[in-house]
């Protein structure tokens, strides 16, 4: 009702305006401003309501989680729906043992791939993340949501919940319904006054900038041709000049008023964010409205001005538990705890309950508690437990091999890491006649060929980072890691192949360890050095 009254109040001057004789352009301009005012007023009211709900729920996080559990049990289906009448946490844990994500998929689908979980994704938490994220972004960068201030350059949006009417009214430059990234990029390039650039994920944005550099001349010609009767030769010349000056700082040369890059944080995005921040988007802030996994939105981002990657775990739906991990290892230590019981500085694995089948699923996402908001933890993402390499039982984790690779690339003159993937040698049958080892595929900027000396540095860095790896290498039980440089677009093809899988998660996560031969061969076919 309040929203309706607000709309009527803002629309009242419209009749007066239309009654007065004015030029068509002036009338159109006023209507655009009015639409923007109405849209932003509605969003601001909805965000304030969500902020109040969040404050109340986090102040009484224990009660809020009990309510979330009750709602989860009420919606249960299948053989475990007998728990519907119970909201006791101990009973819930005793009747529903923890299940790993891969095992849960097999149990729920009878061995068949599960469909993407987009129905989880567009839920209450997604709406809350979108509204609060927009409000936080507007507070930190007031001009970003002005008419014509934002453009999306990928088919997917970083905002978890679709809001088509406010988006159009707020003046986003992206063509309505457009799915081709090239068309979206072209529209953004025609608008030099942008203040925010949006992409579904950082890896998708990385692909956009690589495509821009590879096909810059084609895009410049398309801009010069312009729309019928509206050529833009000056803007085309600006694009050519910006590209000629190189990769570093390209975004700010194309859009001098640009302030922030908005992408959705999901697994495997850290390398892309680092590469974009060091090269194309140098000098810009990155903001993600939420942390998302295959189960949906898990964390809210309320602080654009703080370091990238801090998220509040809300106590509402979906129902989240935290599994403590042993210090110095990645093994489970004790039973799960609820959000108010989380301890600052400790690491936990996220556990999510599927409301449809009542499966308590260990997601494999490890987070560390860095602070507290009311009674709920604020966390940063550490690694994914499922992304491990093991050819001799060594279990090299994602954080370990990413750190080792980062050290090695730092010793390769002029090189900047864009993307990487790891494969156990047995997947590609590449260990015949030699000890099992890791096959490592890297995409680089600034280096076109890898010398043997550069390749050896990764093996040395792995030994410095992992004592278990060093021991197995000393014994001869493992061979040295084999490093391969892939050509431009190789990881883009891999992401396209992953997205085409029936069981692809939504939002898309970027795996670092490839366990299926067809996916590994996507990279193997594109090796250039």
mmCIF file of C-alpha atoms in Angstrom, residues 66 69 73 85-94:
data_model
loop_
_atom_site.group_PDB
_atom_site.id
_atom_site.type_symbol
_atom_site.label_atom_id
_atom_site.label_comp_id
_atom_site.label_asym_id
_atom_site.label_seq_id
_atom_site.Cartn_x
_atom_site.Cartn_y
_atom_site.Cartn_z
ATOM 1 C CA UNK A 66 14.730 -22.014 14.281
ATOM 2 C CA UNK A 69 14.414 -24.735 10.016
ATOM 3 C CA UNK A 73 10.827 -28.928 7.372
ATOM 4 C CA UNK A 85 6.467 -31.463 13.133
ATOM 5 C CA UNK A 86 9.881 -31.153 14.790
ATOM 6 C CA UNK A 87 12.072 -28.088 15.098
ATOM 7 C CA UNK A 88 14.558 -29.542 17.559
ATOM 8 C CA UNK A 89 18.096 -29.119 16.219
ATOM 9 C CA UNK A 90 19.402 -32.310 17.887
ATOM 10 C CA UNK A 91 16.581 -34.416 16.413
ATOM 11 C CA UNK A 92 17.167 -32.822 13.038
ATOM 12 C CA UNK A 93 20.909 -33.646 13.140
ATOM 13 C CA UNK A 94 20.384 -37.186 14.439
#
